[in-house]
mmCIF file of C-alpha atoms in Angstrom:
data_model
loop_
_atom_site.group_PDB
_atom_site.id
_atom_site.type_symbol
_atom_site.label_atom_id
_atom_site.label_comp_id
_atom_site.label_asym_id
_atom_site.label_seq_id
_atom_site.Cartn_x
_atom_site.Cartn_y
_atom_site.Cartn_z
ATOM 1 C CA UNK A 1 -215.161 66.058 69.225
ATOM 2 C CA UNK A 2 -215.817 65.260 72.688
ATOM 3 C CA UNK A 3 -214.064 65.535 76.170
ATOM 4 C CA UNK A 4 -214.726 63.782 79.142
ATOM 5 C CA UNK A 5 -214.872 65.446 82.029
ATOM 6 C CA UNK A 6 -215.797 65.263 86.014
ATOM 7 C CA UNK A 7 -216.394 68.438 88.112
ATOM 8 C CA UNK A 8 -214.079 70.321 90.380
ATOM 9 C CA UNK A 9 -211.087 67.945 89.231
ATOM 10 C CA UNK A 10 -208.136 69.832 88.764
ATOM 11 C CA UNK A 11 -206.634 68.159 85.629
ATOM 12 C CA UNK A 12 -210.028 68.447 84.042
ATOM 13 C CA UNK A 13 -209.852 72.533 84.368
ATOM 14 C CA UNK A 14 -206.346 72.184 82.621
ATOM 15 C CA UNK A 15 -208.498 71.547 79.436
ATOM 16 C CA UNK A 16 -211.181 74.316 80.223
ATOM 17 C CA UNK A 17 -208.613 76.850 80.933
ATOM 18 C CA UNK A 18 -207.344 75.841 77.508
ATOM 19 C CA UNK A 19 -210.452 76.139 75.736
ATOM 20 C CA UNK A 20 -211.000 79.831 76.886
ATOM 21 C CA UNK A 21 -208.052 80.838 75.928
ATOM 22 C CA UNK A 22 -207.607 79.598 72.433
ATOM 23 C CA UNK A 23 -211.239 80.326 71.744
ATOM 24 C CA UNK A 24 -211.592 77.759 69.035
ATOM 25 C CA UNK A 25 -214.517 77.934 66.825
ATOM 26 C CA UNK A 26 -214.194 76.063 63.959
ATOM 27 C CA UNK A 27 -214.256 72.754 65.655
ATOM 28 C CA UNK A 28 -217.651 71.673 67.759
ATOM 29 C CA UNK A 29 -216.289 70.692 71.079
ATOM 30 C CA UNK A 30 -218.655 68.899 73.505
ATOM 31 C CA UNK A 31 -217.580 68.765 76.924
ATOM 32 C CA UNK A 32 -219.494 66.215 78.635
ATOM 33 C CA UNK A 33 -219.270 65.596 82.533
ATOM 34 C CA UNK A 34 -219.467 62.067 83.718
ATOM 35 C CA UNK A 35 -220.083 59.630 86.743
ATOM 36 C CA UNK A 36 -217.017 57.517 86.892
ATOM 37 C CA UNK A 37 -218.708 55.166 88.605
ATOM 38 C CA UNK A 38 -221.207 54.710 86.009
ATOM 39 C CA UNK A 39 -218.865 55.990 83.002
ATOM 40 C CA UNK A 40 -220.563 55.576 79.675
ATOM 41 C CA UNK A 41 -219.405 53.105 77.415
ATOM 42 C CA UNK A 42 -217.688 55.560 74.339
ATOM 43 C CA UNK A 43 -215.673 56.908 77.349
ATOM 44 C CA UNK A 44 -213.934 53.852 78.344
ATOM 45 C CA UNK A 45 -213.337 53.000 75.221
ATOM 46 C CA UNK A 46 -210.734 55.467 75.078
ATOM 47 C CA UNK A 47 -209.927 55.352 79.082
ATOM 48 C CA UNK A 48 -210.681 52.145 80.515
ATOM 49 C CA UNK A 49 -208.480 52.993 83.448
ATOM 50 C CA UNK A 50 -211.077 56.234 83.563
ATOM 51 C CA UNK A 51 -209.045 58.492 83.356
ATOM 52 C CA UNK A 52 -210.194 62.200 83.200
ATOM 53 C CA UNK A 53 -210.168 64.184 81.305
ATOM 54 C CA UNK A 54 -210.162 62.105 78.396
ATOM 55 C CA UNK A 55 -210.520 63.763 74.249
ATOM 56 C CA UNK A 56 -212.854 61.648 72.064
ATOM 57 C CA UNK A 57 -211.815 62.545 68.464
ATOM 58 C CA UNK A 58 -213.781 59.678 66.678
ATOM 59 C CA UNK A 59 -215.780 57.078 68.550
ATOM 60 C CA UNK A 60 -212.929 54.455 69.847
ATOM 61 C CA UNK A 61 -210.251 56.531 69.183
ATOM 62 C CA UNK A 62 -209.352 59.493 71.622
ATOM 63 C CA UNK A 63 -207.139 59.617 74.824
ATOM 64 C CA UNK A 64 -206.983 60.678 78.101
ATOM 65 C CA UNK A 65 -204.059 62.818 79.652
ATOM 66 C CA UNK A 66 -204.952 66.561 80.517
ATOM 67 C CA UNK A 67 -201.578 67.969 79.329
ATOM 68 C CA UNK A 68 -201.466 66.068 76.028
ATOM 69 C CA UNK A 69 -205.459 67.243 75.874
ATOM 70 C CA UNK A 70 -203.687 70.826 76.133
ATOM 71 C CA UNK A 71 -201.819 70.334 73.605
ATOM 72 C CA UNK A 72 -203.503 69.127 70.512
ATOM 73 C CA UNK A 73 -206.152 71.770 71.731
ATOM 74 C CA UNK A 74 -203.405 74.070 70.972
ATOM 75 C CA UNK A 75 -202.585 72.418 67.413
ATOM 76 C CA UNK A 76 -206.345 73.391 66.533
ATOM 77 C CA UNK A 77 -206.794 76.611 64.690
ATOM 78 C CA UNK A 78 -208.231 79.186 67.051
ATOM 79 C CA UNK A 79 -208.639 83.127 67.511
ATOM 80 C CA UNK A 80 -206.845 83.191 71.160
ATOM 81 C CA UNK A 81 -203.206 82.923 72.046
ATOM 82 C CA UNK A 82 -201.195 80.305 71.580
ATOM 83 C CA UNK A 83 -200.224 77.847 74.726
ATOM 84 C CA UNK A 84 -197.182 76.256 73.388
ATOM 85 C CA UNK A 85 -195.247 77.869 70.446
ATOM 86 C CA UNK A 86 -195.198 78.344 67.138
ATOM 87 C CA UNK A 87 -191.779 76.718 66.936
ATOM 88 C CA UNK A 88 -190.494 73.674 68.182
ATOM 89 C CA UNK A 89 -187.617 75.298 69.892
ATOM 90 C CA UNK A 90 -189.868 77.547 72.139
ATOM 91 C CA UNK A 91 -192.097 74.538 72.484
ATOM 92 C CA UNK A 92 -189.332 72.310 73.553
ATOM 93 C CA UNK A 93 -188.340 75.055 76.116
ATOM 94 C CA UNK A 94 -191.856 75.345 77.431
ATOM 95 C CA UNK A 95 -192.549 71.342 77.944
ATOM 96 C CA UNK A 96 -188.915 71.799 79.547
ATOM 97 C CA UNK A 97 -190.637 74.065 82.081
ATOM 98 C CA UNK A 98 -193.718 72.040 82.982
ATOM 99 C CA UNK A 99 -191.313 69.220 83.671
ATOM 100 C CA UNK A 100 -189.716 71.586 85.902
ATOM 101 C CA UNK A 101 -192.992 72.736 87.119
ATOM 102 C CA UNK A 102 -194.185 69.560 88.030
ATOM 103 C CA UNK A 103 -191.472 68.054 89.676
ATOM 104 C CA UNK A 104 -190.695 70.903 91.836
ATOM 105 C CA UNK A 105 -194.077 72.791 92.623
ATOM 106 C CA UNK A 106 -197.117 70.617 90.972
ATOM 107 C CA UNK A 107 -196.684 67.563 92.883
ATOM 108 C CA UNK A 108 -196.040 69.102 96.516
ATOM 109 C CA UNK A 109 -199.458 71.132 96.030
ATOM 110 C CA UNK A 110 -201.170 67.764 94.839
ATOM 111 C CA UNK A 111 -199.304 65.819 97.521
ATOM 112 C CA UNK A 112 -201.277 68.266 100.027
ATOM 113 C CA UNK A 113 -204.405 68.374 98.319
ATOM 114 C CA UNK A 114 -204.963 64.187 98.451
ATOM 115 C CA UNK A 115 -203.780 63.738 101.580
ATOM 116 C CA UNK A 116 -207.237 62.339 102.753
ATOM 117 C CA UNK A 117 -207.709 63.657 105.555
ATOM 118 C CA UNK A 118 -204.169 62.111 107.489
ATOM 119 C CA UNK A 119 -202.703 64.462 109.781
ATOM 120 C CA UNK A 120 -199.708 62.837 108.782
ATOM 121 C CA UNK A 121 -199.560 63.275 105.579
ATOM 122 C CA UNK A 122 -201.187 66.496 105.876
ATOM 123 C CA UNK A 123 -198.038 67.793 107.951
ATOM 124 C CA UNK A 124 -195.392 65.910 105.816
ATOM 125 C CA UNK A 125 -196.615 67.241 102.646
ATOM 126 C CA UNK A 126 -196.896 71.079 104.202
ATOM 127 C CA UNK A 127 -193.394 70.389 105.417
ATOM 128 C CA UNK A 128 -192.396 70.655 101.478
ATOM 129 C CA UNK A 129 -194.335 74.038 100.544
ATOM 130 C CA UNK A 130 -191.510 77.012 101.343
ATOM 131 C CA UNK A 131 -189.238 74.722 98.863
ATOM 132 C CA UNK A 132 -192.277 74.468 96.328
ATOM 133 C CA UNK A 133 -192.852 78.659 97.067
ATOM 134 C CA UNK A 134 -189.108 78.980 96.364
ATOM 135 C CA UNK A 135 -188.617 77.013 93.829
ATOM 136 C CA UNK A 136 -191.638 78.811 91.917
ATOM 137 C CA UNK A 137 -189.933 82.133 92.851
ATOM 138 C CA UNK A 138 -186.955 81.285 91.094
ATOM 139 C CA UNK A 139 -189.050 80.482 87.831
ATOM 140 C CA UNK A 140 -191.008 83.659 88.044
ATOM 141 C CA UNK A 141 -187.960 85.675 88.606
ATOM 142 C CA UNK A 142 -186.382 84.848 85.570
ATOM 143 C CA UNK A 143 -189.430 85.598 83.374
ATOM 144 C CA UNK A 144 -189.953 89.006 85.017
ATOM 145 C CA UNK A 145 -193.191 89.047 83.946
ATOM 146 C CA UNK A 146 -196.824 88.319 85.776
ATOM 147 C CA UNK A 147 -197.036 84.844 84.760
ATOM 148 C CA UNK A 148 -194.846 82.022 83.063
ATOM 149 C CA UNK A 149 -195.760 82.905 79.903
ATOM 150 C CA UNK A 150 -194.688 86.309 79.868
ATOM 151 C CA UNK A 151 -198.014 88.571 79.863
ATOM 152 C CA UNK A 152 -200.137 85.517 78.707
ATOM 153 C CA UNK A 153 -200.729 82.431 80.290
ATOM 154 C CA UNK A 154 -199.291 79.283 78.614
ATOM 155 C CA UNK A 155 -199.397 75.663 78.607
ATOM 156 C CA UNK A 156 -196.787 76.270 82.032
ATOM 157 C CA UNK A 157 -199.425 78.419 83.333
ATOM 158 C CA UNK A 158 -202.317 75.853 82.630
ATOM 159 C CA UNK A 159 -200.734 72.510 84.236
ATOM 160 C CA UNK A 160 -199.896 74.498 87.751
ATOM 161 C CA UNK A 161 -203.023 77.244 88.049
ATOM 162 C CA UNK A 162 -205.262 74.171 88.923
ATOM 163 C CA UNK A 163 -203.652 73.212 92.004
ATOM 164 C CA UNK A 164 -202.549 76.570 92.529
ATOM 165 C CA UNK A 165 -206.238 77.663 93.138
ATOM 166 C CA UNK A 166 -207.168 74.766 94.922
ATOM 167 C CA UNK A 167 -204.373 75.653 97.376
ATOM 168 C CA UNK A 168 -205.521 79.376 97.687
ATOM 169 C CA UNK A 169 -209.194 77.977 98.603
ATOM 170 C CA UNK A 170 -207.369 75.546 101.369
ATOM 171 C CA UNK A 171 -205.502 78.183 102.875
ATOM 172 C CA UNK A 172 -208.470 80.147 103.603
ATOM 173 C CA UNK A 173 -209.900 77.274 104.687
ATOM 174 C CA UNK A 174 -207.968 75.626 106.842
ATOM 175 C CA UNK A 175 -206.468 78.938 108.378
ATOM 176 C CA UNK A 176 -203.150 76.978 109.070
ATOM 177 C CA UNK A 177 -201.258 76.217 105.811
ATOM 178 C CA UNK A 178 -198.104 78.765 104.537
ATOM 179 C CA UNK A 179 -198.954 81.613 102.320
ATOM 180 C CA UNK A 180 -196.638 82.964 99.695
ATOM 181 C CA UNK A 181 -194.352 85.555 101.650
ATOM 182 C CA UNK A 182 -195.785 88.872 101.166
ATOM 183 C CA UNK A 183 -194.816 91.259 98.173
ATOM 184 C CA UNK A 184 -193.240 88.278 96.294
ATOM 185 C CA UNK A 185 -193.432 87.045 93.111
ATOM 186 C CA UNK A 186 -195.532 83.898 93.994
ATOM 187 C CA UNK A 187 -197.788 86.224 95.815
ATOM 188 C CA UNK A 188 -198.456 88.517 93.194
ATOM 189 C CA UNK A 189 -198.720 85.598 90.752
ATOM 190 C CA UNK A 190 -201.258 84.105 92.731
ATOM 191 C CA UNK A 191 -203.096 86.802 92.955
ATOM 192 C CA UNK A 192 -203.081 87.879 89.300
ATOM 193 C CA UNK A 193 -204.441 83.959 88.311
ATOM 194 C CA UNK A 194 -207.734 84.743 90.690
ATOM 195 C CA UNK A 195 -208.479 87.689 88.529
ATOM 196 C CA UNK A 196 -207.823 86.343 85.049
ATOM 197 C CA UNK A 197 -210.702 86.426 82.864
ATOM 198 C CA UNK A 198 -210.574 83.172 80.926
ATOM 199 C CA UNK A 199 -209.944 81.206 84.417
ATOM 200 C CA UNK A 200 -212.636 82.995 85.886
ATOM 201 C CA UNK A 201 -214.775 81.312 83.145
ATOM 202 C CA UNK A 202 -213.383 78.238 83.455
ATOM 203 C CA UNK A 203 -213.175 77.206 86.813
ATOM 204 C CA UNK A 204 -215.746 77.792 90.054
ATOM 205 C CA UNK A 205 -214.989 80.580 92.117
ATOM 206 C CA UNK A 206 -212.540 80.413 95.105
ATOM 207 C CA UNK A 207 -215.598 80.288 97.249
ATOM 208 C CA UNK A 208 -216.881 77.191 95.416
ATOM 209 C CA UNK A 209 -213.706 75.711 95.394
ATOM 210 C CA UNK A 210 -213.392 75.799 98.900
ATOM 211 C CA UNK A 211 -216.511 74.245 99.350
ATOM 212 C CA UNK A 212 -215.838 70.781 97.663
ATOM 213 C CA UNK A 213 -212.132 71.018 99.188
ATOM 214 C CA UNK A 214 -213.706 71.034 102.589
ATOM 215 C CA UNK A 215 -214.359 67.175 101.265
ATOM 216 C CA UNK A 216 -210.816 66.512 100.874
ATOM 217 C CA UNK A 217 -209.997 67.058 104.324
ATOM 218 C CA UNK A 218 -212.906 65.677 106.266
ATOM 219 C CA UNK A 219 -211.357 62.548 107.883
ATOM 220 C CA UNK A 220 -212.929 59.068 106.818
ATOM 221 C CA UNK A 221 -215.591 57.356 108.382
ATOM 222 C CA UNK A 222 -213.930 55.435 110.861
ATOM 223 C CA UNK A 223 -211.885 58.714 111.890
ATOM 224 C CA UNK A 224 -214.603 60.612 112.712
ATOM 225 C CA UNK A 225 -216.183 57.375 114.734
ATOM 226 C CA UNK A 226 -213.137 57.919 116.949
ATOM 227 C CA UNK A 227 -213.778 61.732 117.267
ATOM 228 C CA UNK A 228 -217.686 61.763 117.834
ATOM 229 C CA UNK A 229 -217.218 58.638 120.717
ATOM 230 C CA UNK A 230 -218.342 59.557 123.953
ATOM 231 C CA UNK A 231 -215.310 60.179 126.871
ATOM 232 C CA UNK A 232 -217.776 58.597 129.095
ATOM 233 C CA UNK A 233 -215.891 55.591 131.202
ATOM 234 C CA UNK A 234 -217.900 52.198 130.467
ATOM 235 C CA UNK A 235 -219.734 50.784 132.841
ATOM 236 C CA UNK A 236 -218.750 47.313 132.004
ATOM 237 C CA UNK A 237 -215.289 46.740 130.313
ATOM 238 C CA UNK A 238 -215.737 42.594 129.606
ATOM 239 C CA UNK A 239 -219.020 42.935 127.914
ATOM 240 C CA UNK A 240 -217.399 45.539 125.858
ATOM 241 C CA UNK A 241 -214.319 43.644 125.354
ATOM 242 C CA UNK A 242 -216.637 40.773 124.271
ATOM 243 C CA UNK A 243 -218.023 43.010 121.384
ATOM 244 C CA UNK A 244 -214.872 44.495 120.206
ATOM 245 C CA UNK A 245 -213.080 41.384 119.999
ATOM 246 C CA UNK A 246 -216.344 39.811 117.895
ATOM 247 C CA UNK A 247 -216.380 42.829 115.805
ATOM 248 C CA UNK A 248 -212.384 42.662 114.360
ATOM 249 C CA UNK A 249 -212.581 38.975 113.786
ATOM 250 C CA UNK A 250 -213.407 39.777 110.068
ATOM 251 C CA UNK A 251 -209.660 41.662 109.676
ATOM 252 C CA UNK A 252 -207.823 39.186 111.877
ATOM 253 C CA UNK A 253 -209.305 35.766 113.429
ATOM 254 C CA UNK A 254 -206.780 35.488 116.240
ATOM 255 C CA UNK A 255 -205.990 39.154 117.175
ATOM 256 C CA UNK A 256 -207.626 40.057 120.457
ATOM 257 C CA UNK A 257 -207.964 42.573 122.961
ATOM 258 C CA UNK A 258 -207.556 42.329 127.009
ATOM 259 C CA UNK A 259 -208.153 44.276 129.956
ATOM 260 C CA UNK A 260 -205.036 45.347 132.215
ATOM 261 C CA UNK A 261 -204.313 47.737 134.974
ATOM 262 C CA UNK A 262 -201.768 50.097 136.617
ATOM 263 C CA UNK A 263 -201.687 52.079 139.462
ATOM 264 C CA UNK A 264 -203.780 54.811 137.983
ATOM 265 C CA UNK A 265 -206.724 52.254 136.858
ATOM 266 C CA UNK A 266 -207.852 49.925 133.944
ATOM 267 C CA UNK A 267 -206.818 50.458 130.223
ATOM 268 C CA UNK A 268 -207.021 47.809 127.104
ATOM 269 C CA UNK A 269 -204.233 46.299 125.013
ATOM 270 C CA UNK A 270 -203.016 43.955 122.534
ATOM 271 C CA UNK A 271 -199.686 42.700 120.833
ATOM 272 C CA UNK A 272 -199.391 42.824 117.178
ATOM 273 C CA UNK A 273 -196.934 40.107 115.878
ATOM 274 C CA UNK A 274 -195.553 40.603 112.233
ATOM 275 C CA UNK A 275 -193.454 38.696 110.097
ATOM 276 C CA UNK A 276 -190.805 41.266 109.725
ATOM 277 C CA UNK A 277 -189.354 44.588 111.527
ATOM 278 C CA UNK A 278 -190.685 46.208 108.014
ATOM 279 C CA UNK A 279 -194.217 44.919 108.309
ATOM 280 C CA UNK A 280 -194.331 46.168 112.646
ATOM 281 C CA UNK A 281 -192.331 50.198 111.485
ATOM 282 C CA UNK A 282 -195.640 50.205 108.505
ATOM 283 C CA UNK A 283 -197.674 49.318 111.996
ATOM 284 C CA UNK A 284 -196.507 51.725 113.488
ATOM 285 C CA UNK A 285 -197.093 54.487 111.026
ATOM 286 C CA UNK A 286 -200.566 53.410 110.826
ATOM 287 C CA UNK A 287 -200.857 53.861 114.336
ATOM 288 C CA UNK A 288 -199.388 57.549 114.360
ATOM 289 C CA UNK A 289 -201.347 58.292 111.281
ATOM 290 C CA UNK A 290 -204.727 57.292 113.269
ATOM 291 C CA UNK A 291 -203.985 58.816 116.668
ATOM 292 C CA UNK A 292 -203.179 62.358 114.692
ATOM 293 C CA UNK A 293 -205.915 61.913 112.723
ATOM 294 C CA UNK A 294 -208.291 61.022 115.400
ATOM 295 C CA UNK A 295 -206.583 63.296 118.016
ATOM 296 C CA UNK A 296 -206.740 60.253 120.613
ATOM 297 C CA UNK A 297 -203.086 58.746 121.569
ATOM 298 C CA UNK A 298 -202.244 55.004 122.915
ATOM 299 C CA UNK A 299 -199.098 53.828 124.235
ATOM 300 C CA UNK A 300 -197.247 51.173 122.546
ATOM 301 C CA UNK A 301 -193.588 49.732 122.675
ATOM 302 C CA UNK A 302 -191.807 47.472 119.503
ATOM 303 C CA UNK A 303 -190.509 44.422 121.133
ATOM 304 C CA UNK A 304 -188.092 41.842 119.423
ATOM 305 C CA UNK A 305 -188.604 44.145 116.361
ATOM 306 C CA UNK A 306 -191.639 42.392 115.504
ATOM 307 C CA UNK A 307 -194.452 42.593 118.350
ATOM 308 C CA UNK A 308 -196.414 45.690 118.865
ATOM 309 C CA UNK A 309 -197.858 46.481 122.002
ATOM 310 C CA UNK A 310 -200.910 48.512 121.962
ATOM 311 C CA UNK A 311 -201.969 50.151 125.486
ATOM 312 C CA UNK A 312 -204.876 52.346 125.108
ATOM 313 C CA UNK A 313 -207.771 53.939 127.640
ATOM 314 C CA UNK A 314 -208.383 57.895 128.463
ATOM 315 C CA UNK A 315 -206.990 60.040 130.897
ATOM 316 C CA UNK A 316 -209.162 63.147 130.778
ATOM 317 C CA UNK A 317 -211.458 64.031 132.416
ATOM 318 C CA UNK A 318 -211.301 60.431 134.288
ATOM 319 C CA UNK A 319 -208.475 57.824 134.066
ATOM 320 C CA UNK A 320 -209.853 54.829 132.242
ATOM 321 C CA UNK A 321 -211.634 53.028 129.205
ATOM 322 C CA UNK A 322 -214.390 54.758 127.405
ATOM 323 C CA UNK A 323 -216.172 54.538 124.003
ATOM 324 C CA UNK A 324 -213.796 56.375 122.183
ATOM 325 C CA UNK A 325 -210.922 53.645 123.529
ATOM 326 C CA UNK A 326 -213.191 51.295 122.085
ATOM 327 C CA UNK A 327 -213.453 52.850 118.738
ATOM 328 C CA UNK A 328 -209.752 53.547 118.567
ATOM 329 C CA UNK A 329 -208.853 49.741 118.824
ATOM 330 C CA UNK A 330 -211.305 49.051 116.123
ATOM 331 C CA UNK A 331 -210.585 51.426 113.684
ATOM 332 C CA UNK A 332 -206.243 50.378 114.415
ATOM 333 C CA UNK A 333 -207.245 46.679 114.072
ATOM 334 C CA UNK A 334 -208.856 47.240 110.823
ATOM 335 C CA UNK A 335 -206.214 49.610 109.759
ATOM 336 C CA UNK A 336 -202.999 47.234 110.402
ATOM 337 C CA UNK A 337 -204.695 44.682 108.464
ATOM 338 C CA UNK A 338 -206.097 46.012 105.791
#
C-alpha cells in the first residue's frame, strides 16, 4: 500500500495525522512524496487529475481524496483510537460534522490561505473569519471537551487541524490577521492542537510552516515588477510609450497607450472597450485587485457601461510618469486580457 503525497500540503497531513494516530502495523504503508509536475506514472493512474494525496491499494487501482484516505485508514485494524466510530450511527453523526466543519470554518481558512497574494482577496476572505471563529465556538461548546472528538482527536479534528495550523503560522506572520478572542474555546483549541503529540509528528513545526506560507503570500511576478519600479520621472515619455505599447501587443493587437496632461503635468491612459457592462465591472476588479496588490492607484471612469478609462502617472515625490507607471499599465493590460 502506497500514498501519494507532496510536502507542506494541507490535505496531504490529513492522512499523516491519521496514520499517527491509528498506529497501524499490520499493513506496510509507503508514503511516497512526489513532483506533480513530473508525477510518476502508477500515481496517475489512480489520479490523473493529480490529485494529492492519493492511496494506491494495488497498482491501477487506488484513489485520491484526503478525507475518504482518512477513512479507509480508519477501517484498517490498528492499536490507536478510532477516527470515525465503531457504529454507523456515531459515524453518520461525525461525517455530519465535517460537513458542518467544512462549510462553515474549513473553506474560509482555505479561502485565506490561496488567496495568492491579492490584497483583495486577502481582505474579502479575512472579512469572513469572526463568523468562521464563531461558528467553530458554537461546535466546541457543545462538545465541552478540548477537541471535537471529545478528549481524542477524530476524523472532525483531522479535516480542520490542517488549515487550522497553517492559519496559526500566518497570523504570526503576517502580524495583521484576527486571532481567536482570548480565553475562548477556539483559543484554547488552537492551542491544545500545537501541542498534540501525534500532530507534532506529523506535520512541520509552526516555524516551518510559516516558512513555506511566506510563499503563499508573496505577490506574483508581475506584482512585485510594479513594487520594485523606480519612482524616478522618465526622461522621455514617447520613447517609453513606444516600448510599452510594443510590449502588450501579444495580449491585445489594438489596445494602446497615450500621453495626456492636466494642470498638474503629464500622466498616461487608455480606454478599454468590452462587449458587455459584465466583461468592463470583471475589468474593473482586475484593476482594484492590481492597484491593492501593487500598492500603486490609477484613475479610471466606466463610460457607456462598456469603456474603461485608465489614467495613470505618480504623484509623490514629483507629479508625473515614472517606471513604476510604466509597469502598472503592463501588468493591467496583460491582466484584463488574460
Amino acid at each position: 500500500m502506497k500514498i501519494y503525497t507532496i510536502p507542506d500540503c494541507p490535505f496531504c497531513f490529513r492522512v499523516k495525522i491519521a496514520l499517527k494516530i491509528r498506529k497501524i502495523v499490520d499493513y506496510h504503508i509507503e508514503i511516497q512524496d512526489i513532483d506533480l509536475k513530473n508525477p510518476p506514472k502508477d500515481f496517475l493512474d489512480i489520479s490523473p487529475n493529480k490529485t494529492v494525496p492519493a492511496l494506491e491499494l494495488s497498482q491501477g487501482n487506488g484513489f485520491s481524496d484526503s478525507m475518504l484516505i482518512v477513512e479507509y485508514l480508519d477501517s484498517i485494524q490498528g492499536k490507536g483510537e478510532r477516527l470515525y466510530a465503531s457504529t454507523l450511527d456515531e459515524s453518520m453523526k461525525i461525517k455530519m460534522l465535517i460537513e458542518l466543519l467544512s462549510e462553515n470554518v474549513t473553506k474560509t481558512i482555505a479561502q485565506i490561505l490561496f488567496t495568492n497574494g491579492s490584497a483583495v482577496e486577502e481582505r474579502k476572505a479575512l472579512a469572513k473569519v469572526p463568523i468562521a471563529f464563531y461558528e467553530l465556538e458554537k461546535l466546541l461548546n457543545k462538545k465541552d471537551k478540548r477537541f471535537l472528538g471529545g478528549n481524542n482527536l477524530n476524523a472532525a479534528d483531522i479535516h480542520l487541524i490542517p488549515f487550522a495550523l497553517y492559519y496559526i503560522a500566518a497570523e504570526k506572520l503576517l502580524k495583521k490577521w484576527i486571532s481567536p478572542e482570548k480565553n475562548s474555546k477556539v483559543e484554547k483549541y488552537f492551542n491544545d492542537i500545537l501541542f498534540h503529540s501525534a500532530i507534532r509528528k506529523a506535520i512541520p513545526s509552526i516555524e516551518e510552516l510559516t516558512h513555506f506560507i511566506s510563499l503563499f503570500f508573496t505577490p506574483k511576478s508581475e506584482i512585485q515588477k510594479i513594487k520594485s519600479s523606480s519612482r524616478k520621472l522618465v526622461d522621455d515619455i514617447s520613447e517609453e510609450l513606444v516600448n510599452l505599447n510594443e510590449s502588450i501587443r501579444k495580449y491585445n493587437s489594438t489596445q494602446m497607450w497615450h500621453r495626456n496632461e492636466n494642470n498638474q503635468g503629464s500622466f498616461i491612459e487608455t480606454v478599454f472597450h468590452f462587449k458587455s457592462y459584465e466583461d468592463a465591472i470583471k475589468a474593473i476588479q482586475t484593476l482594484c485587485d492590481v492597484q491593492e496588490t501593487a500598492d500603486h492607484h490609477a484613475k479610471f471612469t466606466l463610460d457607456n457601461f462598456s469603456q474603461l478609462k485608465v489614467e495613470v502617472c505618480t504623484h509623490e515625490p514629483n507629479w508625473g510618469v515614472t517606471s513604476m507607471d510604466f509597469a502598472f499599465a503592463e501588468v493591467l493590460t496583460s491582466r484584463i486580457f488574460k
